[in-house]
Amino acid sequence: MGTFSIYHDLFILASIKEVFDGVSVPDHLVNWWPKKCTGTPELEQEYNFYFPPEYDWYGKVTTCKPNKSFHITMTKSDKDWNNTSFGFDLEEIKEGVQLKFSHTGWSKCNDEFRQSSFCWAILLHGLKNYIEKEVIIPFEERE
């Protein structure tokens, strides 16, 4: 496993269930991240994240605590992403949710790592706008 990690924190003005569903339910994921998605938010379940055909990726749920934590380890993806884990840890604060995002296990601080960190920041902003304002950015316009 690698030694490089990506971290982003954000506040989302919504219920914890809305945020958990937004990061774990395929019908919500497709509104801010992949073009198509299948999977069930349960431990050991497989997710398929489909972007264009050359990015038809798979991962396995390694943590699933409803309304608290959801993590996936990539099993079939880009060589830099394979065996990395990304996840969302949630905490209710005030009228909303503190979302702590992580993408760990990178073996190199290379161009893919840096680009992925940048893209995650933009995508998480899209997640926030999707949950708070029901804004869906067309897939072709996402980073």
Short mmCIF file of N, CA and C in Angstrom, two decimals:
data_model
loop_
_atom_site.label_atom_id
_atom_site.label_comp_id
_atom_site.label_asym_id
_atom_site.label_seq_id
_atom_site.Cartn_x
_atom_site.Cartn_y
_atom_site.Cartn_z
N MET A 1 0.84 -1.19 0.00
CA MET A 1 0.00 0.00 0.00
C MET A 1 0.87 1.24 0.00
N GLY A 2 0.32 2.29 -0.55
CA GLY A 2 1.05 3.54 -0.68
C GLY A 2 1.08 4.35 0.59
N THR A 3 1.75 5.46 0.48
CA THR A 3 1.90 6.32 1.64
C THR A 3 1.32 7.71 1.39
N PHE A 4 0.66 7.91 0.27
CA PHE A 4 0.10 9.22 -0.06
C PHE A 4 -1.41 9.18 0.07
N SER A 5 -1.98 10.29 0.55
CA SER A 5 -3.42 10.35 0.80
C SER A 5 -3.98 11.71 0.41
N ILE A 6 -5.24 11.70 0.02
CA ILE A 6 -6.00 12.91 -0.31
C ILE A 6 -7.04 13.09 0.79
N TYR A 7 -7.18 14.31 1.29
CA TYR A 7 -8.21 14.61 2.29
C TYR A 7 -8.93 15.90 1.91
N HIS A 8 -10.25 15.88 2.06
CA HIS A 8 -11.06 17.09 1.86
C HIS A 8 -12.18 17.06 2.89
N ASP A 9 -12.47 18.19 3.50
CA ASP A 9 -13.60 18.32 4.43
C ASP A 9 -14.56 19.36 3.89
N LEU A 10 -15.85 19.12 4.08
CA LEU A 10 -16.84 20.12 3.70
C LEU A 10 -18.08 19.98 4.56
N PHE A 11 -18.81 21.08 4.65
CA PHE A 11 -20.07 21.12 5.39
C PHE A 11 -21.20 21.08 4.37
N ILE A 12 -22.19 20.23 4.62
CA ILE A 12 -23.36 20.15 3.75
C ILE A 12 -24.60 20.42 4.59
N LEU A 13 -25.38 21.38 4.16
CA LEU A 13 -26.59 21.76 4.88
C LEU A 13 -27.72 20.82 4.45
N ALA A 14 -27.82 19.68 5.15
CA ALA A 14 -28.81 18.66 4.83
C ALA A 14 -28.85 17.66 5.98
N SER A 15 -29.78 16.72 5.89
CA SER A 15 -29.83 15.68 6.92
C SER A 15 -28.71 14.67 6.68
N ILE A 16 -28.33 13.97 7.72
CA ILE A 16 -27.25 12.99 7.58
C ILE A 16 -27.66 11.86 6.63
N LYS A 17 -28.94 11.49 6.61
CA LYS A 17 -29.42 10.45 5.69
C LYS A 17 -29.28 10.92 4.23
N GLU A 18 -29.61 12.19 3.96
CA GLU A 18 -29.48 12.71 2.60
C GLU A 18 -28.02 12.66 2.14
N VAL A 19 -27.11 13.00 3.03
CA VAL A 19 -25.68 13.00 2.67
C VAL A 19 -25.20 11.56 2.50
N PHE A 20 -25.55 10.67 3.42
CA PHE A 20 -25.13 9.27 3.29
C PHE A 20 -25.65 8.68 1.98
N ASP A 21 -26.92 8.90 1.67
CA ASP A 21 -27.47 8.40 0.41
C ASP A 21 -26.75 9.01 -0.79
N GLY A 22 -26.39 10.28 -0.69
CA GLY A 22 -25.71 10.96 -1.78
C GLY A 22 -24.35 10.38 -2.12
N VAL A 23 -23.68 9.79 -1.12
CA VAL A 23 -22.35 9.23 -1.36
C VAL A 23 -22.35 7.70 -1.50
N SER A 24 -23.52 7.05 -1.30
CA SER A 24 -23.52 5.58 -1.29
C SER A 24 -24.55 4.93 -2.22
N VAL A 25 -25.58 5.64 -2.61
CA VAL A 25 -26.65 5.06 -3.43
C VAL A 25 -26.39 5.40 -4.91
N PRO A 26 -26.26 4.37 -5.76
CA PRO A 26 -25.94 4.62 -7.17
C PRO A 26 -26.82 5.65 -7.86
N ASP A 27 -28.12 5.66 -7.57
CA ASP A 27 -29.02 6.64 -8.21
C ASP A 27 -28.67 8.07 -7.84
N HIS A 28 -27.99 8.27 -6.73
CA HIS A 28 -27.52 9.61 -6.34
C HIS A 28 -26.10 9.86 -6.85
N LEU A 29 -25.25 8.85 -6.79
CA LEU A 29 -23.86 9.01 -7.25
C LEU A 29 -23.79 9.50 -8.70
N VAL A 30 -24.67 9.00 -9.55
CA VAL A 30 -24.63 9.38 -10.97
C VAL A 30 -25.00 10.84 -11.20
N ASN A 31 -25.54 11.49 -10.19
CA ASN A 31 -25.89 12.90 -10.32
C ASN A 31 -24.73 13.84 -10.03
N TRP A 32 -23.60 13.28 -9.55
CA TRP A 32 -22.43 14.15 -9.29
C TRP A 32 -21.09 13.51 -9.62
N TRP A 33 -21.05 12.18 -9.88
CA TRP A 33 -19.74 11.58 -10.17
C TRP A 33 -19.73 10.73 -11.43
N PRO A 34 -20.00 9.39 -11.37
CA PRO A 34 -19.87 8.60 -12.60
C PRO A 34 -21.07 8.79 -13.52
N LYS A 35 -20.89 8.37 -14.78
CA LYS A 35 -21.98 8.43 -15.74
C LYS A 35 -23.04 7.39 -15.40
N LYS A 36 -22.59 6.18 -15.05
CA LYS A 36 -23.48 5.09 -14.61
C LYS A 36 -22.87 4.44 -13.39
N CYS A 37 -23.71 3.84 -12.55
CA CYS A 37 -23.20 3.21 -11.34
C CYS A 37 -24.16 2.12 -10.88
N THR A 38 -23.59 1.01 -10.44
CA THR A 38 -24.40 -0.04 -9.80
C THR A 38 -23.69 -0.44 -8.52
N GLY A 39 -24.46 -0.96 -7.59
CA GLY A 39 -23.91 -1.40 -6.31
C GLY A 39 -24.95 -1.26 -5.22
N THR A 40 -24.69 -1.90 -4.11
CA THR A 40 -25.56 -1.85 -2.95
C THR A 40 -24.73 -1.42 -1.75
N PRO A 41 -25.18 -0.40 -1.02
CA PRO A 41 -24.39 0.06 0.12
C PRO A 41 -24.45 -0.92 1.30
N GLU A 42 -23.71 -2.01 1.13
CA GLU A 42 -23.58 -3.04 2.16
C GLU A 42 -22.15 -3.56 2.12
N LEU A 43 -21.63 -3.98 3.26
CA LEU A 43 -20.27 -4.48 3.38
C LEU A 43 -20.00 -5.59 2.37
N GLU A 44 -18.83 -5.55 1.73
CA GLU A 44 -18.35 -6.55 0.77
C GLU A 44 -19.05 -6.51 -0.60
N GLN A 45 -19.99 -5.62 -0.80
CA GLN A 45 -20.68 -5.54 -2.09
C GLN A 45 -19.78 -4.86 -3.13
N GLU A 46 -19.98 -5.23 -4.39
CA GLU A 46 -19.19 -4.65 -5.48
C GLU A 46 -19.94 -3.49 -6.11
N TYR A 47 -19.20 -2.43 -6.39
CA TYR A 47 -19.72 -1.27 -7.12
C TYR A 47 -19.06 -1.20 -8.48
N ASN A 48 -19.83 -0.80 -9.49
CA ASN A 48 -19.28 -0.51 -10.81
C ASN A 48 -19.45 0.98 -11.05
N PHE A 49 -18.32 1.65 -11.30
CA PHE A 49 -18.32 3.07 -11.64
C PHE A 49 -17.96 3.18 -13.11
N TYR A 50 -18.92 3.58 -13.93
CA TYR A 50 -18.71 3.65 -15.37
C TYR A 50 -18.63 5.10 -15.80
N PHE A 51 -17.55 5.44 -16.46
CA PHE A 51 -17.36 6.77 -17.01
C PHE A 51 -17.44 6.60 -18.52
N PRO A 52 -16.45 6.92 -19.32
CA PRO A 52 -16.44 6.43 -20.70
C PRO A 52 -15.95 4.97 -20.70
N PRO A 53 -16.06 4.25 -21.83
CA PRO A 53 -15.71 2.82 -21.85
C PRO A 53 -14.32 2.47 -21.32
N GLU A 54 -13.33 3.35 -21.54
CA GLU A 54 -11.99 3.03 -21.06
C GLU A 54 -11.86 3.21 -19.54
N TYR A 55 -12.89 3.72 -18.92
CA TYR A 55 -12.93 3.88 -17.45
C TYR A 55 -14.17 3.16 -16.91
N ASP A 56 -14.15 1.85 -16.98
CA ASP A 56 -15.23 0.99 -16.47
C ASP A 56 -14.65 0.31 -15.23
N TRP A 57 -14.79 0.98 -14.09
CA TRP A 57 -14.07 0.61 -12.88
C TRP A 57 -14.93 -0.11 -11.85
N TYR A 58 -14.26 -0.89 -10.99
CA TYR A 58 -14.95 -1.65 -9.94
C TYR A 58 -14.26 -1.44 -8.59
N GLY A 59 -15.06 -1.52 -7.54
CA GLY A 59 -14.54 -1.43 -6.19
C GLY A 59 -15.43 -2.22 -5.25
N LYS A 60 -14.90 -2.50 -4.06
CA LYS A 60 -15.63 -3.29 -3.06
C LYS A 60 -15.84 -2.45 -1.80
N VAL A 61 -17.05 -2.52 -1.26
CA VAL A 61 -17.36 -1.78 -0.04
C VAL A 61 -16.60 -2.41 1.13
N THR A 62 -15.76 -1.61 1.77
CA THR A 62 -14.96 -2.10 2.90
C THR A 62 -15.45 -1.56 4.24
N THR A 63 -16.22 -0.47 4.22
CA THR A 63 -16.85 0.06 5.43
C THR A 63 -18.23 0.57 5.04
N CYS A 64 -19.24 0.15 5.77
CA CYS A 64 -20.58 0.67 5.54
C CYS A 64 -21.32 0.73 6.87
N LYS A 65 -21.33 1.92 7.45
CA LYS A 65 -22.08 2.18 8.68
C LYS A 65 -23.10 3.25 8.33
N PRO A 66 -24.37 2.86 8.13
CA PRO A 66 -25.39 3.81 7.68
C PRO A 66 -25.36 5.12 8.46
N ASN A 67 -25.43 6.21 7.69
CA ASN A 67 -25.45 7.57 8.23
C ASN A 67 -24.19 7.93 9.02
N LYS A 68 -23.10 7.17 8.81
CA LYS A 68 -21.86 7.45 9.53
C LYS A 68 -20.62 7.33 8.64
N SER A 69 -20.47 6.22 7.92
CA SER A 69 -19.22 5.97 7.21
C SER A 69 -19.45 5.05 6.02
N PHE A 70 -18.81 5.38 4.88
CA PHE A 70 -18.92 4.57 3.67
C PHE A 70 -17.59 4.65 2.92
N HIS A 71 -16.92 3.47 2.76
CA HIS A 71 -15.61 3.42 2.11
C HIS A 71 -15.58 2.29 1.08
N ILE A 72 -14.85 2.52 0.01
CA ILE A 72 -14.69 1.55 -1.08
C ILE A 72 -13.21 1.40 -1.40
N THR A 73 -12.76 0.16 -1.61
CA THR A 73 -11.42 -0.11 -2.10
C THR A 73 -11.54 -0.48 -3.58
N MET A 74 -10.77 0.19 -4.40
CA MET A 74 -10.82 -0.06 -5.84
C MET A 74 -10.14 -1.39 -6.18
N THR A 75 -10.82 -2.19 -7.00
CA THR A 75 -10.32 -3.52 -7.35
C THR A 75 -9.97 -3.64 -8.84
N LYS A 76 -10.65 -2.90 -9.70
CA LYS A 76 -10.34 -2.91 -11.14
C LYS A 76 -10.53 -1.49 -11.63
N SER A 77 -9.41 -0.81 -11.87
CA SER A 77 -9.47 0.59 -12.26
C SER A 77 -8.16 0.97 -12.93
N ASP A 78 -7.85 2.24 -12.93
CA ASP A 78 -6.56 2.73 -13.39
C ASP A 78 -5.46 2.14 -12.51
N LYS A 79 -4.27 1.90 -13.09
CA LYS A 79 -3.19 1.29 -12.31
C LYS A 79 -2.85 2.09 -11.06
N ASP A 80 -2.99 3.41 -11.12
CA ASP A 80 -2.70 4.24 -9.94
C ASP A 80 -3.81 4.15 -8.89
N TRP A 81 -5.04 3.88 -9.33
CA TRP A 81 -6.17 3.80 -8.40
C TRP A 81 -6.34 2.42 -7.79
N ASN A 82 -5.89 1.36 -8.48
CA ASN A 82 -6.07 0.00 -7.95
C ASN A 82 -5.53 -0.10 -6.53
N ASN A 83 -6.31 -0.71 -5.67
CA ASN A 83 -5.99 -0.94 -4.25
C ASN A 83 -5.99 0.33 -3.41
N THR A 84 -6.36 1.48 -3.98
CA THR A 84 -6.56 2.65 -3.14
C THR A 84 -7.97 2.58 -2.57
N SER A 85 -8.21 3.31 -1.51
CA SER A 85 -9.54 3.33 -0.88
C SER A 85 -10.01 4.77 -0.74
N PHE A 86 -11.26 5.00 -1.13
CA PHE A 86 -11.84 6.32 -0.89
C PHE A 86 -13.06 6.16 0.00
N GLY A 87 -13.36 7.20 0.76
CA GLY A 87 -14.49 7.08 1.65
C GLY A 87 -14.96 8.40 2.23
N PHE A 88 -16.10 8.29 2.88
CA PHE A 88 -16.80 9.44 3.43
C PHE A 88 -17.16 9.13 4.88
N ASP A 89 -16.72 9.98 5.78
CA ASP A 89 -17.09 9.87 7.19
C ASP A 89 -17.95 11.08 7.52
N LEU A 90 -19.08 10.83 8.16
CA LEU A 90 -20.08 11.87 8.38
C LEU A 90 -20.31 12.12 9.87
N GLU A 91 -20.52 13.40 10.19
CA GLU A 91 -20.83 13.76 11.56
C GLU A 91 -21.88 14.87 11.54
N GLU A 92 -22.95 14.69 12.30
CA GLU A 92 -23.99 15.72 12.39
C GLU A 92 -23.47 16.88 13.22
N ILE A 93 -23.55 18.09 12.66
CA ILE A 93 -23.22 19.29 13.42
C ILE A 93 -24.22 20.37 13.04
N LYS A 94 -24.63 21.15 14.01
CA LYS A 94 -25.60 22.22 13.78
C LYS A 94 -26.77 21.69 12.97
N GLU A 95 -27.10 22.36 11.86
CA GLU A 95 -28.24 21.92 11.03
C GLU A 95 -27.79 21.05 9.87
N GLY A 96 -26.55 20.63 9.86
CA GLY A 96 -26.06 19.91 8.71
C GLY A 96 -25.09 18.81 9.05
N VAL A 97 -24.20 18.53 8.09
CA VAL A 97 -23.29 17.40 8.20
C VAL A 97 -21.88 17.84 7.84
N GLN A 98 -20.93 17.45 8.69
CA GLN A 98 -19.50 17.61 8.37
C GLN A 98 -19.10 16.33 7.64
N LEU A 99 -18.69 16.47 6.37
CA LEU A 99 -18.24 15.33 5.58
C LEU A 99 -16.73 15.37 5.53
N LYS A 100 -16.12 14.26 5.94
CA LYS A 100 -14.66 14.13 5.86
C LYS A 100 -14.37 13.08 4.80
N PHE A 101 -13.79 13.53 3.70
CA PHE A 101 -13.47 12.66 2.57
C PHE A 101 -12.00 12.27 2.63
N SER A 102 -11.73 11.01 2.28
CA SER A 102 -10.34 10.57 2.17
C SER A 102 -10.18 9.65 0.98
N HIS A 103 -9.02 9.69 0.36
CA HIS A 103 -8.67 8.73 -0.70
C HIS A 103 -7.22 8.34 -0.41
N THR A 104 -7.05 7.16 0.18
CA THR A 104 -5.77 6.73 0.72
C THR A 104 -5.18 5.55 -0.06
N GLY A 105 -3.89 5.31 0.20
CA GLY A 105 -3.22 4.15 -0.37
C GLY A 105 -2.51 4.39 -1.69
N TRP A 106 -2.29 5.64 -2.04
CA TRP A 106 -1.57 5.96 -3.28
C TRP A 106 -0.09 5.62 -3.12
N SER A 107 0.48 4.97 -4.13
CA SER A 107 1.89 4.58 -4.04
C SER A 107 2.83 5.70 -4.47
N LYS A 108 2.31 6.67 -5.25
CA LYS A 108 3.16 7.74 -5.75
C LYS A 108 2.42 9.08 -5.69
N CYS A 109 3.20 10.12 -5.48
CA CYS A 109 2.66 11.49 -5.59
C CYS A 109 2.94 11.95 -7.02
N ASN A 110 2.26 11.30 -7.97
CA ASN A 110 2.51 11.56 -9.39
C ASN A 110 1.40 12.44 -9.97
N ASP A 111 1.40 12.60 -11.28
CA ASP A 111 0.40 13.44 -11.95
C ASP A 111 -1.02 12.94 -11.67
N GLU A 112 -1.23 11.62 -11.70
CA GLU A 112 -2.56 11.06 -11.46
C GLU A 112 -3.05 11.38 -10.05
N PHE A 113 -2.17 11.27 -9.06
CA PHE A 113 -2.51 11.60 -7.68
C PHE A 113 -2.93 13.07 -7.58
N ARG A 114 -2.13 13.96 -8.15
CA ARG A 114 -2.40 15.39 -8.07
C ARG A 114 -3.69 15.75 -8.81
N GLN A 115 -3.87 15.18 -9.99
CA GLN A 115 -5.09 15.44 -10.78
C GLN A 115 -6.31 14.91 -10.05
N SER A 116 -6.20 13.73 -9.44
CA SER A 116 -7.32 13.14 -8.71
C SER A 116 -7.71 14.00 -7.51
N SER A 117 -6.73 14.55 -6.81
CA SER A 117 -7.03 15.43 -5.67
C SER A 117 -7.82 16.65 -6.14
N PHE A 118 -7.37 17.24 -7.23
CA PHE A 118 -8.05 18.41 -7.80
C PHE A 118 -9.48 18.05 -8.22
N CYS A 119 -9.62 16.93 -8.92
CA CYS A 119 -10.94 16.50 -9.38
C CYS A 119 -11.88 16.19 -8.22
N TRP A 120 -11.36 15.51 -7.18
CA TRP A 120 -12.20 15.22 -6.02
C TRP A 120 -12.74 16.52 -5.41
N ALA A 121 -11.92 17.55 -5.31
CA ALA A 121 -12.38 18.81 -4.74
C ALA A 121 -13.55 19.37 -5.56
N ILE A 122 -13.42 19.35 -6.87
CA ILE A 122 -14.49 19.85 -7.73
C ILE A 122 -15.72 18.96 -7.63
N LEU A 123 -15.52 17.65 -7.64
CA LEU A 123 -16.66 16.73 -7.55
C LEU A 123 -17.38 16.87 -6.21
N LEU A 124 -16.65 17.04 -5.12
CA LEU A 124 -17.28 17.20 -3.81
C LEU A 124 -18.07 18.50 -3.74
N HIS A 125 -17.61 19.52 -4.43
CA HIS A 125 -18.39 20.76 -4.53
C HIS A 125 -19.69 20.46 -5.29
N GLY A 126 -19.60 19.63 -6.33
CA GLY A 126 -20.80 19.21 -7.06
C GLY A 126 -21.75 18.40 -6.18
N LEU A 127 -21.20 17.54 -5.32
CA LEU A 127 -22.02 16.78 -4.37
C LEU A 127 -22.76 17.74 -3.45
N LYS A 128 -22.07 18.72 -2.92
CA LYS A 128 -22.69 19.71 -2.03
C LYS A 128 -23.85 20.43 -2.74
N ASN A 129 -23.61 20.90 -3.96
CA ASN A 129 -24.66 21.59 -4.71
C ASN A 129 -25.81 20.65 -5.08
N TYR A 130 -25.50 19.40 -5.35
CA TYR A 130 -26.55 18.42 -5.66
C TYR A 130 -27.45 18.21 -4.44
N ILE A 131 -26.85 17.99 -3.27
CA ILE A 131 -27.64 17.71 -2.08
C ILE A 131 -28.37 18.96 -1.57
N GLU A 132 -27.68 20.09 -1.54
CA GLU A 132 -28.29 21.30 -0.99
C GLU A 132 -29.27 21.97 -1.94
N LYS A 133 -28.97 21.97 -3.25
CA LYS A 133 -29.75 22.75 -4.21
C LYS A 133 -30.36 21.94 -5.35
N GLU A 134 -30.13 20.60 -5.32
CA GLU A 134 -30.62 19.71 -6.38
C GLU A 134 -30.05 20.06 -7.75
N VAL A 135 -28.83 20.62 -7.76
CA VAL A 135 -28.15 20.95 -9.01
C VAL A 135 -27.45 19.69 -9.52
N ILE A 136 -27.75 19.32 -10.76
CA ILE A 136 -27.08 18.17 -11.39
C ILE A 136 -26.29 18.70 -12.58
N ILE A 137 -24.96 18.56 -12.50
CA ILE A 137 -24.10 18.98 -13.60
C ILE A 137 -24.07 17.82 -14.60
N PRO A 138 -24.37 18.10 -15.88
CA PRO A 138 -24.32 17.02 -16.88
C PRO A 138 -22.96 16.32 -16.86
N PHE A 139 -22.96 15.00 -17.03
CA PHE A 139 -21.72 14.22 -16.93
C PHE A 139 -20.60 14.80 -17.78
N GLU A 140 -20.91 15.20 -18.99
CA GLU A 140 -19.90 15.71 -19.90
C GLU A 140 -19.22 16.98 -19.39
N GLU A 141 -19.85 17.68 -18.44
CA GLU A 141 -19.29 18.93 -17.93
C GLU A 141 -18.57 18.74 -16.59
N ARG A 142 -18.56 17.49 -16.06
CA ARG A 142 -17.86 17.24 -14.80
C ARG A 142 -16.38 17.06 -15.06
N GLU A 143 -15.57 17.39 -14.05
CA GLU A 143 -14.11 17.24 -14.17
C GLU A 143 -13.73 15.78 -14.10
#
